CSV table of C-alpha atoms in Angstrom, one decimal:
chain,number,residue,atom,x,y,z
A,25,MET,CA,20.6,4.5,-2.0
A,26,ALA,CA,21.2,7.0,0.5
A,27,ALA,CA,24.1,9.8,-0.2
A,28,ASP,CA,26.4,8.3,2.4
A,29,GLY,CA,26.4,5.0,0.3
A,30,TYR,CA,24.2,2.9,2.6
A,31,ALA,CA,22.2,0.9,0.8
A,32,GLY,CA,20.4,-1.2,3.3
A,33,PRO,CA,20.9,-5.2,4.6
A,34,PRO,CA,22.0,-7.2,1.5
A,35,ARG,CA,18.7,-8.1,0.3
A,36,VAL,CA,16.5,-8.1,-2.9
A,37,ARG,CA,13.3,-6.5,-2.9
A,38,ILE,CA,10.8,-8.8,-4.7
A,39,PRO,CA,9.0,-6.7,-7.6
A,40,LEU,CA,12.6,-5.1,-8.6
A,41,ALA,CA,14.5,-8.6,-8.4
A,42,GLN,CA,13.7,-10.0,-11.6
A,43,PRO,CA,12.8,-9.1,-15.3
A,44,ALA,CA,9.0,-8.7,-15.0
A,45,ASP,CA,9.2,-11.6,-17.5
A,46,ALA,CA,10.9,-14.0,-15.1
A,47,ARG,CA,9.1,-12.7,-12.2
A,48,ARG,CA,5.4,-13.5,-14.0
A,49,ARG,CA,6.9,-16.7,-15.1
A,50,ARG,CA,7.8,-17.6,-11.5
A,51,ALA,CA,4.5,-17.0,-9.8
A,52,LYS,CA,2.4,-18.4,-12.8
A,53,GLY,CA,-0.2,-21.3,-12.8
A,54,PRO,CA,-1.0,-21.7,-9.0
A,55,ASP,CA,-4.4,-23.0,-8.3
A,56,LEU,CA,-6.2,-20.1,-6.6
A,57,THR,CA,-8.2,-22.8,-4.0
A,58,HIS,CA,-4.3,-24.7,-3.2
A,59,PRO,CA,-2.9,-23.7,0.2
A,60,HIS,CA,0.6,-23.8,-1.1
A,61,PHE,CA,1.9,-21.7,-3.6
A,62,ASP,CA,4.5,-21.4,-6.3
A,63,LEU,CA,7.2,-19.4,-5.5
A,64,PRO,CA,10.9,-19.9,-4.4
A,65,ASN,CA,11.5,-20.1,-0.5
A,66,GLU,CA,13.7,-16.7,-0.5
A,67,ALA,CA,10.8,-14.9,-2.3
A,68,LEU,CA,8.4,-16.2,0.3
A,69,VAL,CA,10.8,-15.3,3.2
A,70,GLU,CA,11.6,-11.7,1.3
A,71,MET,CA,7.7,-11.4,1.3
A,72,TRP,CA,7.3,-11.8,5.1
A,73,TYR,CA,10.3,-9.2,5.5
A,74,LEU,CA,8.1,-6.5,4.1
A,75,LEU,CA,5.2,-7.1,5.6
A,76,LEU,CA,7.4,-6.9,9.3
A,77,LEU,CA,9.4,-3.7,7.8
A,78,SER,CA,6.1,-2.3,6.6
A,79,ARG,CA,4.9,-2.8,9.9
A,80,ARG,CA,8.2,-1.5,11.8
A,81,ILE,CA,7.9,1.8,10.2
A,82,ALA,CA,4.0,2.5,10.7
A,83,GLU,CA,5.3,1.9,14.4
A,84,ARG,CA,8.3,4.2,14.5
A,85,TRP,CA,6.2,7.0,12.4
A,86,PHE,CA,3.6,6.7,15.6
A,87,THR,CA,6.6,7.0,18.3
A,88,LEU,CA,7.8,9.9,16.4
A,89,ASN,CA,4.3,11.6,16.4
A,90,ARG,CA,3.6,10.8,20.1
A,91,GLN,CA,7.5,12.2,20.7
A,92,GLY,CA,6.1,15.7,19.0
A,93,ARG,CA,9.0,14.9,15.9
A,94,ALA,CA,6.3,14.2,13.6
A,95,PRO,CA,2.7,16.2,14.1
A,96,PHE,CA,0.6,14.1,12.1
A,97,VAL,CA,0.8,10.5,10.8
A,98,VAL,CA,-1.5,7.8,9.3
A,99,THR,CA,-0.5,4.6,8.8
A,100,GLY,CA,-2.4,0.9,8.5
A,101,GLN,CA,-1.3,-1.3,10.7
A,102,GLY,CA,-3.2,-4.6,10.3
A,103,GLN,CA,-3.3,-4.1,6.2
A,104,GLU,CA,-0.1,-5.5,5.1
A,105,ALA,CA,-0.5,-8.2,3.3
A,106,ALA,CA,-3.5,-6.4,1.2
A,107,GLN,CA,-0.6,-4.1,0.5
A,108,VAL,CA,2.4,-6.3,-0.1
A,109,GLY,CA,0.5,-8.8,-1.6
A,110,THR,CA,-1.2,-6.7,-4.2
A,111,ALA,CA,1.9,-4.2,-5.0
A,112,ALA,CA,4.2,-7.7,-5.4
A,113,ALA,CA,2.1,-8.4,-8.5
A,114,LEU,CA,2.9,-5.2,-10.3
A,115,VAL,CA,5.4,-4.1,-12.5
A,116,PRO,CA,7.4,-1.1,-11.0
A,117,GLY,CA,8.1,1.6,-13.2
A,118,LYS,CA,5.8,0.0,-15.9
A,119,ASP,CA,2.3,-0.3,-14.2
A,120,TRP,CA,0.7,3.1,-12.9
A,121,VAL,CA,-0.1,3.1,-9.2
A,122,LEU,CA,-2.4,5.6,-7.4
A,123,PRO,CA,-1.9,4.8,-3.8
A,124,TYR,CA,-3.9,6.0,-0.8
A,125,TYR,CA,-2.7,7.4,2.7
A,126,ARG,CA,-2.3,3.8,4.5
A,127,ASP,CA,0.1,2.0,1.7
A,128,ILE,CA,3.5,2.0,3.4
A,129,GLY,CA,3.3,-1.6,2.2
A,130,VAL,CA,2.8,-0.7,-1.4
A,131,MET,CA,5.3,1.8,-1.8
A,132,LEU,CA,7.9,-0.3,0.0
A,133,THR,CA,7.1,-3.1,-2.6
A,134,LEU,CA,7.4,-1.1,-5.5
A,135,GLY,CA,10.8,0.1,-4.1
A,136,MET,CA,10.4,3.3,-1.8
A,137,THR,CA,13.4,2.9,0.9
A,138,VAL,CA,13.0,3.2,4.6
A,139,GLU,CA,15.1,6.1,4.8
A,140,GLU,CA,12.7,8.1,2.3
A,141,PHE,CA,9.8,7.1,4.5
A,142,MET,CA,11.5,8.8,7.3
A,143,LEU,CA,12.3,11.6,5.3
A,144,ASN,CA,8.7,12.0,4.4
A,145,VAL,CA,7.5,12.0,7.8
A,146,LEU,CA,9.8,14.4,9.0
A,147,ALA,CA,9.1,16.6,5.9
A,148,LYS,CA,12.9,17.1,4.9
A,149,ALA,CA,13.9,18.8,1.6
A,150,THR,CA,15.0,15.2,0.3
A,151,ASP,CA,11.4,13.6,0.4
A,152,PRO,CA,11.1,12.1,-2.4
A,153,ASN,CA,7.0,12.2,-2.6
A,154,SER,CA,6.9,16.1,-2.1
A,155,GLY,CA,10.2,17.8,-0.8
A,156,GLY,CA,8.6,18.3,2.6
A,157,ARG,CA,5.3,20.0,1.3
A,158,GLN,CA,2.7,16.9,1.3
A,159,MET,CA,1.3,15.6,4.8
A,160,PRO,CA,3.2,12.6,5.6
A,161,ALA,CA,2.0,9.5,3.3
A,162,HIS,CA,0.7,10.9,0.3
A,163,TRP,CA,2.7,9.2,-2.1
A,164,SER,CA,4.3,10.3,-5.2
A,165,ALA,CA,7.3,8.9,-7.3
A,166,LYS,CA,8.1,9.7,-10.9
A,167,GLU,CA,10.7,6.8,-11.6
A,168,LEU,CA,7.8,4.3,-10.5
A,169,ARG,CA,4.7,5.6,-12.0
A,170,VAL,CA,3.1,6.3,-8.5
A,171,VAL,CA,1.0,9.1,-9.1
A,172,SER,CA,0.2,11.7,-6.1
A,173,GLN,CA,-3.1,11.8,-4.4
A,174,SER,CA,-5.4,14.1,-2.5
A,175,SER,CA,-6.5,13.5,1.3
A,176,THR,CA,-10.0,12.7,-0.2
A,177,VAL,CA,-9.8,9.2,-1.0
A,178,GLY,CA,-11.5,8.5,-4.4
A,179,THR,CA,-10.8,11.3,-6.5
A,180,GLN,CA,-7.7,9.1,-7.9
A,181,ILE,CA,-10.2,6.9,-9.3
A,182,PRO,CA,-10.9,8.9,-12.5
A,183,MET,CA,-7.0,9.8,-12.8
A,184,ALA,CA,-6.5,6.2,-12.7
A,185,ALA,CA,-9.3,5.6,-15.6
A,186,GLY,CA,-7.4,8.7,-17.6
A,187,LEU,CA,-4.0,7.2,-17.2
A,188,ALA,CA,-5.4,3.6,-18.6
A,189,TRP,CA,-6.8,5.3,-21.4
A,190,ALA,CA,-3.7,7.0,-22.4
A,191,SER,CA,-1.8,3.7,-22.2
A,192,GLN,CA,-4.5,1.9,-24.3
A,193,LEU,CA,-4.3,5.0,-26.9
A,194,ARG,CA,-0.5,4.4,-26.7
A,195,GLY,CA,-0.4,0.8,-27.3
A,196,GLU,CA,1.2,0.3,-24.0
A,197,ASP,CA,0.2,-3.1,-22.1
A,198,ALA,CA,0.3,-1.0,-18.7
A,199,VAL,CA,-2.2,-1.7,-16.3
A,200,ALA,CA,-3.6,1.4,-13.9
A,201,VAL,CA,-4.3,0.3,-10.4
A,202,CYS,CA,-5.7,2.3,-7.7
A,203,TYR,CA,-5.9,1.7,-4.4
A,204,ILE,CA,-8.7,3.5,-1.8
A,205,GLY,CA,-10.8,2.1,1.6
A,206,GLU,CA,-14.4,1.3,1.4
A,207,GLY,CA,-15.5,4.4,2.6
A,208,ALA,CA,-14.2,5.9,-0.7
A,209,THR,CA,-16.8,4.1,-2.6
A,210,ALA,CA,-19.6,6.8,-1.4
A,211,GLN,CA,-18.1,9.7,-3.6
A,212,GLY,CA,-19.1,9.9,-7.0
A,213,ASP,CA,-15.6,9.6,-8.2
A,214,PHE,CA,-16.1,5.7,-7.8
A,215,HIS,CA,-19.0,5.7,-9.8
A,216,GLU,CA,-17.8,8.1,-12.7
A,217,GLY,CA,-14.6,6.5,-12.8
A,218,LEU,CA,-15.7,3.3,-13.0
A,219,ASN,CA,-18.4,3.5,-15.7
A,220,PHE,CA,-16.0,5.5,-18.0
A,221,ALA,CA,-13.3,2.6,-17.0
A,222,ALA,CA,-16.2,0.3,-18.3
A,223,VAL,CA,-17.8,1.7,-21.2
A,224,ARG,CA,-14.2,1.9,-22.8
A,225,ARG,CA,-12.7,-1.4,-21.5
A,226,LEU,CA,-9.7,0.0,-19.8
A,227,PRO,CA,-6.8,-1.5,-17.7
A,228,VAL,CA,-7.9,-0.5,-14.8
A,229,ILE,CA,-7.8,-2.5,-11.2
A,230,LEU,CA,-9.5,-0.8,-7.9
A,231,VAL,CA,-8.0,-2.4,-4.9
A,232,VAL,CA,-10.6,-1.6,-2.0
A,233,GLU,CA,-8.7,-2.4,1.2
A,234,ASN,CA,-12.2,-2.8,3.3
A,235,ASN,CA,-11.1,-2.2,6.7
A,236,GLY,CA,-14.8,-1.8,7.7
A,237,TYR,CA,-14.5,1.9,8.8
A,238,ALA,CA,-14.5,5.2,6.6
A,239,ILE,CA,-12.6,7.0,9.5
A,240,THR,CA,-15.2,6.6,12.4
A,241,GLU,CA,-18.1,5.3,10.4
A,242,SER,CA,-18.8,1.2,10.2
A,243,GLN,CA,-19.7,-0.4,6.9
A,244,GLU,CA,-22.9,-0.7,7.6
A,245,LYS,CA,-23.5,3.1,7.9
A,246,GLU,CA,-22.0,3.2,4.3
A,247,MET,CA,-23.5,0.7,1.9
A,248,PRO,CA,-26.5,-1.5,1.8
A,249,VAL,CA,-24.6,-3.8,0.0
A,250,GLU,CA,-22.5,-7.0,2.0
A,251,HIS,CA,-19.4,-6.2,-0.4
A,252,VAL,CA,-18.1,-3.3,-2.8
A,253,ALA,CA,-17.4,-6.1,-5.1
A,254,ASP,CA,-21.0,-6.7,-5.2
A,255,ARG,CA,-21.3,-3.4,-7.0
A,256,ALA,CA,-19.0,-4.7,-10.0
A,257,PRO,CA,-21.5,-6.4,-12.4
A,258,ALA,CA,-23.6,-3.4,-12.7
A,259,TYR,CA,-20.5,-1.9,-14.4
A,260,GLY,CA,-20.0,-4.8,-16.6
A,261,MET,CA,-17.0,-5.9,-15.1
A,262,LYS,CA,-15.2,-8.6,-12.7
A,263,GLY,CA,-15.4,-7.8,-8.5
A,264,ILE,CA,-13.9,-10.7,-6.3
A,265,VAL,CA,-13.8,-10.6,-2.6
A,266,VAL,CA,-10.4,-12.0,-1.2
A,267,ASP,CA,-9.2,-12.3,2.5
A,268,GLY,CA,-7.1,-9.4,3.0
A,269,ASN,CA,-5.0,-10.7,5.7
A,270,ASP,CA,-3.8,-14.0,3.7
A,271,LEU,CA,-0.7,-12.5,1.9
A,272,MET,CA,-0.9,-15.3,-0.7
A,273,LEU,CA,-4.4,-15.5,-1.5
A,274,VAL,CA,-4.0,-12.0,-2.1
A,275,TYR,CA,-1.1,-12.1,-4.2
A,276,ARG,CA,-2.6,-15.0,-6.3
A,277,ASN,CA,-5.6,-13.4,-7.0
A,278,MET,CA,-4.2,-9.6,-7.4
A,279,HIS,CA,-1.7,-11.5,-10.0
A,280,GLN,CA,-4.3,-13.3,-12.2
A,281,LEU,CA,-6.4,-9.9,-12.2
A,282,VAL,CA,-3.6,-7.9,-13.6
A,283,GLU,CA,-2.5,-10.6,-16.3
A,284,GLU,CA,-6.3,-10.8,-17.6
A,285,THR,CA,-6.4,-6.8,-17.4
A,286,ARG,CA,-2.8,-6.6,-18.9
A,287,ARG,CA,-4.4,-9.2,-21.8
A,288,GLY,CA,-7.4,-6.9,-22.6
A,289,GLY,CA,-9.8,-8.1,-20.2
A,290,GLY,CA,-11.1,-4.8,-19.1
A,291,PRO,CA,-11.6,-3.2,-15.7
A,292,ALA,CA,-11.7,-5.1,-12.7
A,293,ILE,CA,-12.5,-4.8,-8.9
A,294,ILE,CA,-10.7,-6.9,-6.0
A,295,GLU,CA,-12.0,-6.2,-2.4
A,296,LEU,CA,-9.8,-7.3,0.4
A,297,LYS,CA,-11.4,-7.7,3.8
A,298,THR,CA,-8.7,-6.8,6.4
A,299,TYR,CA,-8.3,-4.0,9.4
A,300,ARG,CA,-6.7,-1.7,10.6
A,301,THR,CA,-5.8,-2.1,14.2
A,302,VAL,CA,-4.8,1.4,14.8
A,303,PRO,CA,-6.9,4.5,15.0
A,304,HIS,CA,-7.7,6.3,12.0
A,305,SER,CA,-5.0,8.8,12.6
A,306,SER,CA,-2.4,9.8,15.3
A,307,ASP,CA,-5.3,12.5,16.0
A,308,ASP,CA,-8.2,9.9,16.1
A,309,ASP,CA,-9.6,8.0,19.2
A,310,ASP,CA,-10.9,4.6,17.9
A,311,ARG,CA,-12.4,3.7,21.3
A,312,ARG,CA,-15.2,6.0,20.5
A,313,TYR,CA,-16.7,4.1,17.6
A,314,ARG,CA,-15.3,0.3,18.3
A,315,THR,CA,-14.9,-2.1,20.9
A,316,ARG,CA,-12.1,-3.5,22.2
A,317,ALA,CA,-13.4,-6.8,21.9
A,318,GLU,CA,-13.7,-6.5,17.9
A,319,LEU,CA,-10.1,-5.5,17.9
A,320,GLU,CA,-9.3,-8.5,20.0
A,321,GLN,CA,-10.7,-10.5,17.5
A,322,TRP,CA,-9.2,-9.1,14.6
A,323,LEU,CA,-5.7,-9.3,16.4
A,324,LYS,CA,-5.9,-12.9,16.2
A,325,ARG,CA,-5.7,-12.9,12.4
A,326,ASP,CA,-2.6,-10.3,12.2
A,327,PRO,CA,-1.4,-10.6,8.5
A,328,VAL,CA,2.3,-10.4,9.9
A,329,ASP,CA,1.8,-13.0,12.6
A,330,ARG,CA,-0.2,-15.2,10.4
A,331,PHE,CA,2.3,-15.3,7.6
A,332,ARG,CA,5.1,-16.0,9.6
A,333,ALA,CA,3.5,-18.9,11.5
A,334,ARG,CA,2.8,-20.6,7.8
A,335,LEU,CA,6.0,-20.3,6.7
A,336,ILE,CA,7.3,-21.8,10.0
A,337,ASN,CA,4.8,-24.7,9.9
A,338,ASP,CA,5.8,-25.3,6.2
A,339,GLY,CA,9.5,-25.5,7.2
A,340,ILE,CA,10.5,-22.3,5.0
A,341,LEU,CA,11.1,-20.1,8.0
A,342,THR,CA,12.4,-20.9,11.6
A,343,GLU,CA,11.7,-19.3,14.9
A,344,ALA,CA,15.3,-18.3,15.2
A,345,HIS,CA,15.4,-16.7,11.7
A,346,ALA,CA,12.4,-14.9,12.0
A,347,ALA,CA,13.6,-13.5,15.4
A,348,ASP,CA,16.5,-12.1,13.5
A,349,LEU,CA,14.8,-10.5,10.4
A,350,ASP,CA,12.5,-8.8,13.4
A,351,VAL,CA,16.3,-7.4,14.7
A,352,GLU,CA,17.3,-6.4,11.2
A,353,ALA,CA,14.0,-4.6,10.6
A,354,ASP,CA,14.5,-2.6,13.6
A,355,GLN,CA,17.8,-1.7,13.2
A,356,GLU,CA,16.8,-0.8,9.2
A,357,VAL,CA,14.3,1.7,10.4
A,358,ARG,CA,16.8,3.0,13.3
A,359,GLU,CA,19.2,3.6,11.0
A,360,ALA,CA,17.4,5.0,8.3
A,361,LEU,CA,15.6,7.5,10.8
A,362,ALA,CA,19.1,8.7,11.8
A,363,ARG,CA,20.2,9.6,8.4
A,364,ALA,CA,16.7,11.0,7.6
A,365,GLU,CA,17.3,13.3,10.7
A,366,ARG,CA,20.8,14.7,9.7
A,367,ALA,CA,19.0,15.7,6.2
A,368,PRO,CA,18.1,19.4,5.5
A,369,ASP,CA,14.9,20.7,6.2
A,370,PRO,CA,13.5,22.6,3.3
A,371,ASP,CA,14.2,26.4,2.3
A,372,PRO,CA,11.8,28.7,3.4
A,373,ALA,CA,12.5,30.5,0.2
A,374,THR,CA,10.9,27.8,-1.8
A,375,LEU,CA,7.8,28.1,0.1
A,376,LEU,CA,5.8,29.1,-2.6
A,377,ASP,CA,7.6,27.3,-5.6
A,378,HIS,CA,5.2,25.5,-7.7
A,379,LEU,CA,2.3,27.4,-6.5
A,380,PHE,CA,1.9,30.1,-8.9
A,381,ALA,CA,2.8,30.9,-12.6
A,382,ALA,CA,4.1,34.0,-11.5
A,383,PRO,CA,4.9,35.2,-7.9
A,384,PRO,CA,2.0,37.2,-6.9
A,385,TRP,CA,4.2,39.8,-5.5
A,386,GLY,CA,6.0,40.6,-8.8
A,387,GLY,CA,9.0,39.4,-8.3
A,388,THR,CA,10.6,36.1,-9.6
A,389,SER,CA,10.8,32.7,-8.2
């Protein structure tokens, strides 16, 4: 809740709404090939709202950048279903989460508030991720067991294995979930982390948001195999490929993997085929490496519109209710931004805090 007491619209975030056992029971047992889903209508509408709100946050970040109010942003429009669907299968504060910089939907689903996203992009002193010290979208939340990451995606894979090993040694049933893009699989961290996790049968799930591009390089220039998950059998682990723009397919498959891993099934890879419909970052020109025709084809599979249409078709959501929620999401973002703008900037005197064990000039910190 913000300092002024505003808690946002009277809604319940899915992962925090129910005890973990109730949430797992509610989602238990759906047929992975069945077109319908075993979740209450309220939960389904809430999941669509999380998709929509993730999109509105990302769009506002880009606007702030173009206005000169945020010097750099990196987002993941188009990848929201991959993020919300996987995070909704986790238990916040119990499972370890190592996201990567596109994961607005992951953090929103785990419980980060819209105001905290705005504090982050504006580098305010009260930014819960780093107090304004890290670049935007470098997530961290101790109470949610979200571990801060490097800009070099992939370095968090061995960290996930280490956290899972610690949980295993303590007798906990926590799962360590690590998010990467497919480009990170070209790094040594990918192979070393997975090998260690597989040898020790650690509770690690590697979520690969395969958007087809490692910054500017297409997948065929990155790897000789069609799917990242094809590499899983070499490590003796399960690997599955899922349509990452289908929210319910993502959620059901992730839920099943989490439950299997939590019960001692060992590590696994879930590869989500998706697409970022925006440049790599605010400093990128994606017209130099991909065609507008390719982009237009993926826009037809937009996960936010796709799940909205499905809910309307099934009578769970009406056009009018969807329009109201769209207005509500925009209002939630605008009000959160206004509060964040009033928040204090970091004190320049704290610039070197947490960098040195002792100040290099011999004084006191």
